[in-house]
């Protein structure tokens, strides 16, 4: 395999061409990759629905849902099946395992539904199958406001909708706040009676006259002609003149019986933007398109459409936007780009300080080359640039240079010894080939199992291991193929630079040379900025790659000049004197102290293990709990307005407006889009269901973080907290304000599901669970999914009496529709609408009451008969829908957890006891051990603030109250007082958390197994392989220390991912140490090999460690430098998102490295001393058992004699060689084994024990 290095060196020009091609294609790939905020997750789910007008929820469950569940339950790969039975329809949601074959699953579902459909009652419509896609949420909302007529505004909005939906990246531009047109036929019941006309006759007349009839063709000698009878309605006059009945000589038209108006349907919802009535276009992006570019394209198209409006319309209609996701994504991408560049800069500074300019440039060459190759792979896969991918690059910055550092450091050592550049780099790549391959392979092994992460968290985090695998694979090619060629070529070029530097030193004084340094550094900086931002210095000369050419040229020229000038300006205070003697370093003396005797390895190993155990113990007692995902500061939020009862739309709108006024009055809110009733899209991309009693929403944005970084009082969390407090004072409604979360969160974290078949048992259990939730401190925004209280009017038809009059249920239904939505006569097309509009006949508005049914009459064989003769009406409890999961009925009880709560825990004889729950407060009466102040929130023990303070002073600890902690409390309640007849399970975030936690544990074990196989193949030693993997435990210790120091909560997703990632990173140090030790141990005593290894490898070990830590340190501290606009930011929402993962890697790697540099030499020395004394013991037993004449006795005598002379001499006869083999017991020269032992003894100058020296 190492022959590939020689092959590449012999074809240097071809490799250089490949390097240029990689850089060019990679740059083009990055420019063309779509950019989005979060990964586009495709949920493997389908929704099957069946419409059945008029069916009740109970009948829908029995006649529709259950037959569907029976047939669909046996589908392969089905994860969960949930059903909904409601008035007028039934639906079943099917969630499958990730990795499904959608085509095959759709076919299987159709087959199952065809079987179920055969058992549906008559009247059920054809089923429909739709794919559930949670990623289809609005990326921007375009709002149209102004004092213009509704029809004008609707026409403008629909024209704009057509233009936006014609754009390729736009999937949908849904309208909110609009009403569809309809032709309203308002009839006078008295006229119908007087003309003896029924509703059925009206329907038949309209339908028979509203159609286009193709009457065929007429063929004659003059030609062939098509004959048509156009009779479809074009405008309302066609309907007005429609003949209904002939009364004598007079034709009664529909206009004689009714008033016909072209109007709008009854309003089902309202929409407002910043308090003004609006029509809103909610734009949804297609999958695979750039979110930022799509939003920009939408804005440009809106501006182009607005420019074509008449001046009066432009003056009247104001166009605004809200919920603009592109702003957040653009800010996130820029912050992460700044973090990537910050990490690169810090890594380069570390490498520059350790290896020098030329070596640092070669190592720095590996970073952009590996990144660009990664972008090529991502383009081939069709992956978008998201925050996950960007952080993968940040995490990889410090790791991808490890191989390059090892090769460059070894080559630099060989060059100093006199080798030529090409020979040195080729030799370095060949010598370090397998260590670099092994270290990269073990790192990849940590991320390979993460590719199989199940569920939504796995889909969300899936691009992190993919990105790292691509980057590290590319870095392997760069370190072992590209870098040797670049090092050899630039080594020759560096001679020219050295000559130029010497010429400057000879011709110019030092002050002039020093003055040139800031000039060339400025040129280098400007070149880098022009490369990153083509318009930084002057307008771009073109587009695409052409725009980057000036930056490339300026950067290259600046690099060459910087190399010459920096070397020429360097000050050589004294010449280096060559000393051939090897001098022990301080670290070498330290390792010699540990490894040089058989006791200290035991002491050092025990100290390290004791430290690890104490850290685990302390963390178990003082941790901040566990959370599923990181909570970051929101910049967008939704206020759900909740109320119960049979509210009209006007009442709902008035309640929503009150909440809207509170939101808009807050100084931290920049805009708000609100709607009541139906019509608005939910912008929560997490897929969480909205509360069942929601009557409207207020979607608002806070001031962007960049504009309020120095105003913490306007933080998103604080704004939401203040708005919640203000809205809580509104009577009659409940307002739930939720910040739009990033990540795979799925609604409220405390989510209890109750399942049972008996309806009454389920109701009782849900009421009990809700009461427990309400009495549990720390839970807020509690809701359940029991049917909402309400009243429905039930019309009962006495079928027997109706039959006597010749009436039926259909006749009664038509008369009831007259006082509700109206009877749908037919549809027609008009010029003002692109779609067909309904023709509906209904009573005048003043007659639209249920009491009107008492006066309406129907035609029977006996004449007109009042409906009241055979119908009655009564109010009944409303049963909107019945929810089922896994073929059982269920209710959910959900709650959120208040932020800033902690419980005070004291140690008691029966274990830990909760003394009270305290809340963070600026001037609280309770002071924690960390210096923060708290106020008493609740206490079941009756504790006061003074007693709590006393307990804290005596050692009581504060534990953060989060969802997992509250679920533990509720589980204890369920174990003590179980709900009879009901199955309980925690779902939502808790279900995903348990699945992710189990997977990460399995992934961790799988990664260790894969790494063990690779290490065993490299070292061929079980002991060495296990010793390398022990670094993983040391890294976990560092993670726990980091969480304690940074006061962080253990995140299942972020911290867990960091631990798994560390497993592949920290073993690299041990691989380098043990590989070098094995090399040295071939030709020097093993104790000396251990010390020499520690001395020689501490620089590359520390260098690779510090580069990885330096790359992630800014993210750990929340620091991001803006390389484009200048300045910096601390604790931005994007940085906070990755803080826990960065902390895990930085602390885990740093502390593991320090412990490894002590623990690994100790364990290597321990094995040496153990085998030495074990061998000494075996030989002693052999001597005692065989006597002096035995081989063991002669060996013992020879070693004793060798110790008595200062310079042992080997004697043999002139006609014999040291390699001659003698039979046991023969006299003459010593055997070859004896010579080797004595030669080793003579080489040793360290005063090692005689048995060790003679081994």
mmCIF file with all atom_site columns, N, CA and C in Angstrom, residues 855-892:
data_model
loop_
_atom_site.group_PDB
_atom_site.id
_atom_site.type_symbol
_atom_site.label_atom_id
_atom_site.label_alt_id
_atom_site.label_comp_id
_atom_site.label_asym_id
_atom_site.label_entity_id
_atom_site.label_seq_id
_atom_site.pdbx_PDB_ins_code
_atom_site.Cartn_x
_atom_site.Cartn_y
_atom_site.Cartn_z
_atom_site.occupancy
_atom_site.B_iso_or_equiv
_atom_site.pdbx_formal_charge
_atom_site.auth_seq_id
_atom_site.auth_comp_id
_atom_site.auth_asym_id
_atom_site.auth_atom_id
_atom_site.pdbx_PDB_model_num
ATOM 1   N N  . UNK A 1 855 ? -91.150  26.537 10.372 1.00 0.00 ? 855 UNK A N  1
ATOM 2   C CA . UNK A 1 855 ? -92.072  27.171 9.425  1.00 0.00 ? 855 UNK A CA 1
ATOM 3   C C  . UNK A 1 855 ? -91.868  26.680 7.997  1.00 0.00 ? 855 UNK A C  1
ATOM 4   N N  . UNK A 1 856 ? -90.758  25.988 7.752  1.00 0.00 ? 856 UNK A N  1
ATOM 5   C CA . UNK A 1 856 ? -90.515  25.488 6.394  1.00 0.00 ? 856 UNK A CA 1
ATOM 6   C C  . UNK A 1 856 ? -91.422  24.301 6.108  1.00 0.00 ? 856 UNK A C  1
ATOM 7   N N  . UNK A 1 857 ? -91.822  24.202 4.823  1.00 0.00 ? 857 UNK A N  1
ATOM 8   C CA . UNK A 1 857 ? -92.718  23.126 4.414  1.00 0.00 ? 857 UNK A CA 1
ATOM 9   C C  . UNK A 1 857 ? -92.113  22.358 3.246  1.00 0.00 ? 857 UNK A C  1
ATOM 10  N N  . UNK A 1 858 ? -92.475  21.096 3.175  1.00 0.00 ? 858 UNK A N  1
ATOM 11  C CA . UNK A 1 858 ? -91.993  20.246 2.088  1.00 0.00 ? 858 UNK A CA 1
ATOM 12  C C  . UNK A 1 858 ? -93.198  19.730 1.322  1.00 0.00 ? 858 UNK A C  1
ATOM 13  N N  . UNK A 1 859 ? -92.956  19.474 0.018  1.00 0.00 ? 859 UNK A N  1
ATOM 14  C CA . UNK A 1 859 ? -94.042  18.949 -0.812 1.00 0.00 ? 859 UNK A CA 1
ATOM 15  C C  . UNK A 1 859 ? -94.194  17.458 -0.566 1.00 0.00 ? 859 UNK A C  1
ATOM 16  N N  . UNK A 1 860 ? -95.394  17.034 -0.320 1.00 0.00 ? 860 UNK A N  1
ATOM 17  C CA . UNK A 1 860 ? -95.710  15.615 -0.169 1.00 0.00 ? 860 UNK A CA 1
ATOM 18  C C  . UNK A 1 860 ? -96.911  15.294 -1.049 1.00 0.00 ? 860 UNK A C  1
ATOM 19  N N  . UNK A 1 861 ? -97.339  14.034 -1.014 1.00 0.00 ? 861 UNK A N  1
ATOM 20  C CA . UNK A 1 861 ? -98.513  13.638 -1.784 1.00 0.00 ? 861 UNK A CA 1
ATOM 21  C C  . UNK A 1 861 ? -99.770  14.340 -1.280 1.00 0.00 ? 861 UNK A C  1
ATOM 22  N N  . UNK A 1 862 ? -99.721  14.757 -0.019 1.00 0.00 ? 862 UNK A N  1
ATOM 23  C CA . UNK A 1 862 ? -100.859 15.453 0.555  1.00 0.00 ? 862 UNK A CA 1
ATOM 24  C C  . UNK A 1 862 ? -100.729 16.959 0.487  1.00 0.00 ? 862 UNK A C  1
ATOM 25  N N  . UNK A 1 863 ? -99.727  17.426 -0.270 1.00 0.00 ? 863 UNK A N  1
ATOM 26  C CA . UNK A 1 863 ? -99.500  18.860 -0.364 1.00 0.00 ? 863 UNK A CA 1
ATOM 27  C C  . UNK A 1 863 ? -98.327  19.286 0.487  1.00 0.00 ? 863 UNK A C  1
ATOM 28  N N  . UNK A 1 864 ? -98.248  20.578 0.771  1.00 0.00 ? 864 UNK A N  1
ATOM 29  C CA . UNK A 1 864 ? -97.147  21.118 1.577  1.00 0.00 ? 864 UNK A CA 1
ATOM 30  C C  . UNK A 1 864 ? -97.395  20.824 3.046  1.00 0.00 ? 864 UNK A C  1
ATOM 31  N N  . UNK A 1 865 ? -96.387  20.218 3.676  1.00 0.00 ? 865 UNK A N  1
ATOM 32  C CA . UNK A 1 865 ? -96.507  19.809 5.077  1.00 0.00 ? 865 UNK A CA 1
ATOM 33  C C  . UNK A 1 865 ? -95.361  20.449 5.858  1.00 0.00 ? 865 UNK A C  1
ATOM 34  N N  . UNK A 1 866 ? -95.627  21.063 7.021  1.00 0.00 ? 866 UNK A N  1
ATOM 35  C CA . UNK A 1 866 ? -94.549  21.637 7.844  1.00 0.00 ? 866 UNK A CA 1
ATOM 36  C C  . UNK A 1 866 ? -93.564  20.556 8.301  1.00 0.00 ? 866 UNK A C  1
ATOM 37  N N  . UNK A 1 867 ? -92.286  20.918 8.335  1.00 0.00 ? 867 UNK A N  1
ATOM 38  C CA . UNK A 1 867 ? -91.255  19.977 8.806  1.00 0.00 ? 867 UNK A CA 1
ATOM 39  C C  . UNK A 1 867 ? -91.481  19.603 10.263 1.00 0.00 ? 867 UNK A C  1
ATOM 40  N N  . UNK A 1 868 ? -92.061  20.505 11.023 1.00 0.00 ? 868 UNK A N  1
ATOM 41  C CA . UNK A 1 868 ? -92.236  20.259 12.458 1.00 0.00 ? 868 UNK A CA 1
ATOM 42  C C  . UNK A 1 868 ? -93.163  19.079 12.721 1.00 0.00 ? 868 UNK A C  1
ATOM 43  N N  . UNK A 1 869 ? -93.877  18.609 11.696 1.00 0.00 ? 869 UNK A N  1
ATOM 44  C CA . UNK A 1 869 ? -94.764  17.467 11.896 1.00 0.00 ? 869 UNK A CA 1
ATOM 45  C C  . UNK A 1 869 ? -93.982  16.175 12.135 1.00 0.00 ? 869 UNK A C  1
ATOM 46  N N  . UNK A 1 870 ? -92.775  16.076 11.640 1.00 0.00 ? 870 UNK A N  1
ATOM 47  C CA . UNK A 1 870 ? -92.063  14.802 11.788 1.00 0.00 ? 870 UNK A CA 1
ATOM 48  C C  . UNK A 1 870 ? -90.571  14.973 12.153 1.00 0.00 ? 870 UNK A C  1
ATOM 49  N N  . UNK A 1 871 ? -90.161  16.174 12.562 1.00 0.00 ? 871 UNK A N  1
ATOM 50  C CA . UNK A 1 871 ? -88.780  16.331 13.057 1.00 0.00 ? 871 UNK A CA 1
ATOM 51  C C  . UNK A 1 871 ? -88.823  16.991 14.429 1.00 0.00 ? 871 UNK A C  1
ATOM 52  N N  . UNK A 1 872 ? -87.773  16.770 15.165 1.00 0.00 ? 872 UNK A N  1
ATOM 53  C CA . UNK A 1 872 ? -87.572  17.443 16.454 1.00 0.00 ? 872 UNK A CA 1
ATOM 54  C C  . UNK A 1 872 ? -86.064  17.720 16.588 1.00 0.00 ? 872 UNK A C  1
ATOM 55  N N  . UNK A 1 873 ? -85.705  18.672 17.391 1.00 0.00 ? 873 UNK A N  1
ATOM 56  C CA . UNK A 1 873 ? -84.289  19.007 17.585 1.00 0.00 ? 873 UNK A CA 1
ATOM 57  C C  . UNK A 1 873 ? -83.999  19.092 19.074 1.00 0.00 ? 873 UNK A C  1
ATOM 58  N N  . UNK A 1 874 ? -82.750  18.734 19.406 1.00 0.00 ? 874 UNK A N  1
ATOM 59  C CA . UNK A 1 874 ? -82.330  18.765 20.791 1.00 0.00 ? 874 UNK A CA 1
ATOM 60  C C  . UNK A 1 874 ? -80.814  19.004 20.850 1.00 0.00 ? 874 UNK A C  1
ATOM 61  N N  . UNK A 1 875 ? -80.375  19.720 21.876 1.00 0.00 ? 875 UNK A N  1
ATOM 62  C CA . UNK A 1 875 ? -78.917  19.918 22.037 1.00 0.00 ? 875 UNK A CA 1
ATOM 63  C C  . UNK A 1 875 ? -78.267  18.661 22.613 1.00 0.00 ? 875 UNK A C  1
ATOM 64  N N  . UNK A 1 876 ? -77.109  18.295 22.071 1.00 0.00 ? 876 UNK A N  1
ATOM 65  C CA . UNK A 1 876 ? -76.376  17.124 22.550 1.00 0.00 ? 876 UNK A CA 1
ATOM 66  C C  . UNK A 1 876 ? -74.921  17.535 22.788 1.00 0.00 ? 876 UNK A C  1
ATOM 67  N N  . UNK A 1 877 ? -74.260  16.759 23.632 1.00 0.00 ? 877 UNK A N  1
ATOM 68  C CA . UNK A 1 877 ? -72.841  17.016 23.887 1.00 0.00 ? 877 UNK A CA 1
ATOM 69  C C  . UNK A 1 877 ? -72.036  16.792 22.603 1.00 0.00 ? 877 UNK A C  1
ATOM 70  N N  . UNK A 1 878 ? -71.096  17.671 22.358 1.00 0.00 ? 878 UNK A N  1
ATOM 71  C CA . UNK A 1 878 ? -70.309  17.605 21.127 1.00 0.00 ? 878 UNK A CA 1
ATOM 72  C C  . UNK A 1 878 ? -69.232  16.536 21.255 1.00 0.00 ? 878 UNK A C  1
ATOM 73  N N  . UNK A 1 879 ? -69.146  15.660 20.279 1.00 0.00 ? 879 UNK A N  1
ATOM 74  C CA . UNK A 1 879 ? -68.086  14.666 20.195 1.00 0.00 ? 879 UNK A CA 1
ATOM 75  C C  . UNK A 1 879 ? -67.422  14.854 18.828 1.00 0.00 ? 879 UNK A C  1
ATOM 76  N N  . UNK A 1 880 ? -66.393  15.672 18.821 1.00 0.00 ? 880 UNK A N  1
ATOM 77  C CA . UNK A 1 880 ? -65.795  16.050 17.545 1.00 0.00 ? 880 UNK A CA 1
ATOM 78  C C  . UNK A 1 880 ? -65.035  14.900 16.918 1.00 0.00 ? 880 UNK A C  1
ATOM 79  N N  . UNK A 1 881 ? -64.210  14.197 17.702 1.00 0.00 ? 881 UNK A N  1
ATOM 80  C CA . UNK A 1 881 ? -63.420  13.121 17.115 1.00 0.00 ? 881 UNK A CA 1
ATOM 81  C C  . UNK A 1 881 ? -62.995  12.135 18.190 1.00 0.00 ? 881 UNK A C  1
ATOM 82  N N  . UNK A 1 882 ? -62.641  10.952 17.730 1.00 0.00 ? 882 UNK A N  1
ATOM 83  C CA . UNK A 1 882 ? -62.136  9.881  18.595 1.00 0.00 ? 882 UNK A CA 1
ATOM 84  C C  . UNK A 1 882 ? -60.762  9.497  18.060 1.00 0.00 ? 882 UNK A C  1
ATOM 85  N N  . UNK A 1 883 ? -59.760  9.543  18.949 1.00 0.00 ? 883 UNK A N  1
ATOM 86  C CA . UNK A 1 883 ? -58.393  9.242  18.542 1.00 0.00 ? 883 UNK A CA 1
ATOM 87  C C  . UNK A 1 883 ? -58.021  7.838  18.991 1.00 0.00 ? 883 UNK A C  1
ATOM 88  N N  . UNK A 1 884 ? -57.287  7.140  18.130 1.00 0.00 ? 884 UNK A N  1
ATOM 89  C CA . UNK A 1 884 ? -56.870  5.772  18.401 1.00 0.00 ? 884 UNK A CA 1
ATOM 90  C C  . UNK A 1 884 ? -55.397  5.610  18.010 1.00 0.00 ? 884 UNK A C  1
ATOM 91  N N  . UNK A 1 885 ? -54.712  4.738  18.712 1.00 0.00 ? 885 UNK A N  1
ATOM 92  C CA . UNK A 1 885 ? -53.343  4.392  18.359 1.00 0.00 ? 885 UNK A CA 1
ATOM 93  C C  . UNK A 1 885 ? -53.149  2.908  18.632 1.00 0.00 ? 885 UNK A C  1
ATOM 94  N N  . UNK A 1 886 ? -52.561  2.227  17.660 1.00 0.00 ? 886 UNK A N  1
ATOM 95  C CA . UNK A 1 886 ? -52.346  0.779  17.763 1.00 0.00 ? 886 UNK A CA 1
ATOM 96  C C  . UNK A 1 886 ? -53.632  0.061  18.137 1.00 0.00 ? 886 UNK A C  1
ATOM 97  N N  . UNK A 1 887 ? -54.746  0.498  17.496 1.00 0.00 ? 887 UNK A N  1
ATOM 98  C CA . UNK A 1 887 ? -56.066  -0.123 17.591 1.00 0.00 ? 887 UNK A CA 1
ATOM 99  C C  . UNK A 1 887 ? -56.680  0.005  18.985 1.00 0.00 ? 887 UNK A C  1
ATOM 100 N N  . UNK A 1 888 ? -56.277  1.046  19.720 1.00 0.00 ? 888 UNK A N  1
ATOM 101 C CA . UNK A 1 888 ? -56.907  1.351  21.001 1.00 0.00 ? 888 UNK A CA 1
ATOM 102 C C  . UNK A 1 888 ? -57.168  2.842  21.090 1.00 0.00 ? 888 UNK A C  1
ATOM 103 N N  . UNK A 1 889 ? -58.212  3.212  21.827 1.00 0.00 ? 889 UNK A N  1
ATOM 104 C CA . UNK A 1 889 ? -58.484  4.619  22.066 1.00 0.00 ? 889 UNK A CA 1
ATOM 105 C C  . UNK A 1 889 ? -57.433  5.190  23.013 1.00 0.00 ? 889 UNK A C  1
ATOM 106 N N  . UNK A 1 890 ? -57.167  6.467  22.853 1.00 0.00 ? 890 UNK A N  1
ATOM 107 C CA . UNK A 1 890 ? -56.156  7.070  23.733 1.00 0.00 ? 890 UNK A CA 1
ATOM 108 C C  . UNK A 1 890 ? -56.457  8.534  23.958 1.00 0.00 ? 890 UNK A C  1
ATOM 109 N N  . UNK A 1 891 ? -55.961  9.024  25.080 1.00 0.00 ? 891 UNK A N  1
ATOM 110 C CA . UNK A 1 891 ? -55.897  10.453 25.378 1.00 0.00 ? 891 UNK A CA 1
ATOM 111 C C  . UNK A 1 891 ? -54.442  10.790 25.711 1.00 0.00 ? 891 UNK A C  1
ATOM 112 N N  . UNK A 1 892 ? -54.031  11.996 25.392 1.00 0.00 ? 892 UNK A N  1
ATOM 113 C CA . UNK A 1 892 ? -52.706  12.494 25.744 1.00 0.00 ? 892 UNK A CA 1
ATOM 114 C C  . UNK A 1 892 ? -52.836  13.585 26.787 1.00 0.00 ? 892 UNK A C  1
#
